GROMACS .gro file of N, CA and C in nm:
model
  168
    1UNK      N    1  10.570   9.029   9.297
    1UNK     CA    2  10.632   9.148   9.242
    1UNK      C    3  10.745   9.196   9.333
    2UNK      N    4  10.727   9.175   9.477
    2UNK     CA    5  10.796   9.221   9.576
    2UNK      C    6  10.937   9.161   9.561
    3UNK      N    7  10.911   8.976   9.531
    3UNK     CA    8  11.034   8.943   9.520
    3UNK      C    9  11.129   8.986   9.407
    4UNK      N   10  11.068   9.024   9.282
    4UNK     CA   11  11.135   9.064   9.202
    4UNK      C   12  11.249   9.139   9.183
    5UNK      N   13  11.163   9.241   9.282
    5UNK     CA   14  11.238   9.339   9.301
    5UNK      C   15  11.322   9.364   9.396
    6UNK      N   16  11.309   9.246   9.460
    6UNK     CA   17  11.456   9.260   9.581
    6UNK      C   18  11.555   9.157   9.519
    7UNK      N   19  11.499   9.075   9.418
    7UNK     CA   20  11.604   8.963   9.323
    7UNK      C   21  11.703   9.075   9.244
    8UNK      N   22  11.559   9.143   9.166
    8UNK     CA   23  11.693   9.276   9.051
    8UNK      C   24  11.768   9.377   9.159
    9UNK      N   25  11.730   9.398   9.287
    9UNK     CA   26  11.836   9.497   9.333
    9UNK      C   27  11.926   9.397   9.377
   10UNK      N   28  11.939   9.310   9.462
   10UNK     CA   29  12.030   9.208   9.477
   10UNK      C   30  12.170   9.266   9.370
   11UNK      N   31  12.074   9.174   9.249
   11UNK     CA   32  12.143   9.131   9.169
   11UNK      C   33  12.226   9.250   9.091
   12UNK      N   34  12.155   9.353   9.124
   12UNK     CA   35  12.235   9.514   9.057
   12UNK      C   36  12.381   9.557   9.186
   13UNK      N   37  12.309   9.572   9.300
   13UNK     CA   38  12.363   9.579   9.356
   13UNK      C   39  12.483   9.547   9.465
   14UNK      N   40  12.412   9.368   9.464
   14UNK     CA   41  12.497   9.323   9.559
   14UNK      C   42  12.487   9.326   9.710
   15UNK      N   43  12.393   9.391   9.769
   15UNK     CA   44  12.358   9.414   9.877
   15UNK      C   45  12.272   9.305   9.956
   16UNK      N   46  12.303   9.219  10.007
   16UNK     CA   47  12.198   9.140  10.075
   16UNK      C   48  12.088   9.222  10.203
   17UNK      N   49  12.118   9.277  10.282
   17UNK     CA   50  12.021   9.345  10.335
   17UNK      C   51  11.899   9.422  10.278
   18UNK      N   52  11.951   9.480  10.171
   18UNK     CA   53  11.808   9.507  10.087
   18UNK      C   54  11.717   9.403  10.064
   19UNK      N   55  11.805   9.328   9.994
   19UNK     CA   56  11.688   9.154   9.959
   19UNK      C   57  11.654   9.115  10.053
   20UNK      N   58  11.722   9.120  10.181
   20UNK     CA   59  11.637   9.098  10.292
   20UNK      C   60  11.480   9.170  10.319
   21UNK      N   61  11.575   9.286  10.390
   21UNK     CA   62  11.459   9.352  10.433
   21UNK      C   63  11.317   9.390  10.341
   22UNK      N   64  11.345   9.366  10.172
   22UNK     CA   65  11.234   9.308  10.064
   22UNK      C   66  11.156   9.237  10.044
   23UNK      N   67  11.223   9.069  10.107
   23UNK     CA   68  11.150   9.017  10.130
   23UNK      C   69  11.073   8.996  10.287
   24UNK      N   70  11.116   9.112  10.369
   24UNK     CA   71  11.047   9.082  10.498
   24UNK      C   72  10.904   9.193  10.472
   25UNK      N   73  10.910   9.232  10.415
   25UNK     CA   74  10.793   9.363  10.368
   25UNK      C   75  10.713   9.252  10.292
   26UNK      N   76  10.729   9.135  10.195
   26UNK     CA   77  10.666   9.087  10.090
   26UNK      C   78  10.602   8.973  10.242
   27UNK      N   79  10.647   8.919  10.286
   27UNK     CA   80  10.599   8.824  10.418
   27UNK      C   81  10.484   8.901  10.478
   28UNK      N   82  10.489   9.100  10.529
   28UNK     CA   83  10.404   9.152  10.626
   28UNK      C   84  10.301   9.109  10.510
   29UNK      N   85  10.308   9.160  10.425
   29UNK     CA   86  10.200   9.215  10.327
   29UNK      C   87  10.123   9.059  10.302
   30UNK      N   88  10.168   8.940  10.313
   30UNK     CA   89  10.126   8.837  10.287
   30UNK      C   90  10.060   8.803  10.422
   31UNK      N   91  10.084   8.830  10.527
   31UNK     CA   92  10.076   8.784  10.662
   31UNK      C   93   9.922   8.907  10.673
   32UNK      N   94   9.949   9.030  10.628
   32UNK     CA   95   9.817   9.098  10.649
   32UNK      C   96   9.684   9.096  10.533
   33UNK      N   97   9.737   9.006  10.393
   33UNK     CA   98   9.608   8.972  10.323
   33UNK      C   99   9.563   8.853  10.411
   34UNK      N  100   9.652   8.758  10.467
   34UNK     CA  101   9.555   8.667  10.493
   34UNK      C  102   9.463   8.726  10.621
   35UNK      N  103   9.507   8.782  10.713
   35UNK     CA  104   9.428   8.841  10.828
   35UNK      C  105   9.344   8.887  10.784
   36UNK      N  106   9.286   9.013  10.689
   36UNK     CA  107   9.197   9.021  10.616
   36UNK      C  108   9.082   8.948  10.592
   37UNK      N  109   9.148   8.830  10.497
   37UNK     CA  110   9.051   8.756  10.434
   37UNK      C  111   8.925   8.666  10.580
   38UNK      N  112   9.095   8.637  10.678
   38UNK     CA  113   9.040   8.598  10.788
   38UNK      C  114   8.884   8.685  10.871
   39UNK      N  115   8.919   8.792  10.850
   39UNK     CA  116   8.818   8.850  10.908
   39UNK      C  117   8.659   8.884  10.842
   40UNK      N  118   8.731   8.924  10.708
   40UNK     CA  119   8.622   8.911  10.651
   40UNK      C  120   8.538   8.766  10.629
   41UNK      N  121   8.597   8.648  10.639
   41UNK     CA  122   8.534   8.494  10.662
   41UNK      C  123   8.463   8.477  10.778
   42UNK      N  124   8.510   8.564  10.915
   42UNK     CA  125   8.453   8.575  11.051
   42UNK      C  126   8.319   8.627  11.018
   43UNK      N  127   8.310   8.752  10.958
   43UNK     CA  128   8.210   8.861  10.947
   43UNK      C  129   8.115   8.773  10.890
   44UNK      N  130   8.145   8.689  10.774
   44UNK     CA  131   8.034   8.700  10.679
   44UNK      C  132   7.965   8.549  10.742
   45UNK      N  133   8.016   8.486  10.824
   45UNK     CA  134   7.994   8.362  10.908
   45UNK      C  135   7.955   8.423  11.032
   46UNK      N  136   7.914   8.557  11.086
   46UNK     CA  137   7.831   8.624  11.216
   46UNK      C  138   7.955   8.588  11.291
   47UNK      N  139   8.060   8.562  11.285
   47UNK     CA  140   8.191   8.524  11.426
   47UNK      C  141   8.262   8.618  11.472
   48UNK      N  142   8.214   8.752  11.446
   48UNK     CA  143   8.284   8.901  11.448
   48UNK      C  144   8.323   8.897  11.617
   49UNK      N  145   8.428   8.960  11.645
   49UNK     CA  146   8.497   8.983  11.709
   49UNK      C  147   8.391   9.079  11.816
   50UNK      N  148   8.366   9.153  11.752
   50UNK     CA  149   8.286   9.269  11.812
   50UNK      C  150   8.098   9.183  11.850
   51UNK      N  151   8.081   9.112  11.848
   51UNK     CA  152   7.943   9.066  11.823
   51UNK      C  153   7.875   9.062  11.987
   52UNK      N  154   7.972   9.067  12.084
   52UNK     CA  155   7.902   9.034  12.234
   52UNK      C  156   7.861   9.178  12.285
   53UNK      N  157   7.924   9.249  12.200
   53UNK     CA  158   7.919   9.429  12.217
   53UNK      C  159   7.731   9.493  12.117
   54UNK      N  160   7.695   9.431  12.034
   54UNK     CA  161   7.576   9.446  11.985
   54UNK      C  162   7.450   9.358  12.113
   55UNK      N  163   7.492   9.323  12.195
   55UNK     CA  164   7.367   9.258  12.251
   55UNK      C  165   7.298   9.350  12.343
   56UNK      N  166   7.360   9.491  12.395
   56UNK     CA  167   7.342   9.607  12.482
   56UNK      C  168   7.225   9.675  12.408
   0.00000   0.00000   0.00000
């Protein structure tokens, strides 16, 4: 959706920095579902980050 919408302002506008900086927001947002998923795959596999902190 993200790209879309930095394709139609582009394309309205003419501005390449918008389409840039559009698609650098569509990259975070891709870069922080996968971290996510990553963690939640840690969790549900006991590999939590936090797990040496429950042995107290």
């Amino acid at each position: 959706m993200i790209k879309n919408i930095a394709w139609n302002t582009f394309k309205n506008t003419g501005n390449v920095d918008t389409f840039l900086e559009l698609k650098q927001i569509q990259e975070l947002q891709e870069n922080m579902e996968k971290q996510i998923l990553q963690e939640q795959k840690a969790e549900q596999n006991g590999n939590s980050k936090n797990e040496w902190n429950n042995n107290f």
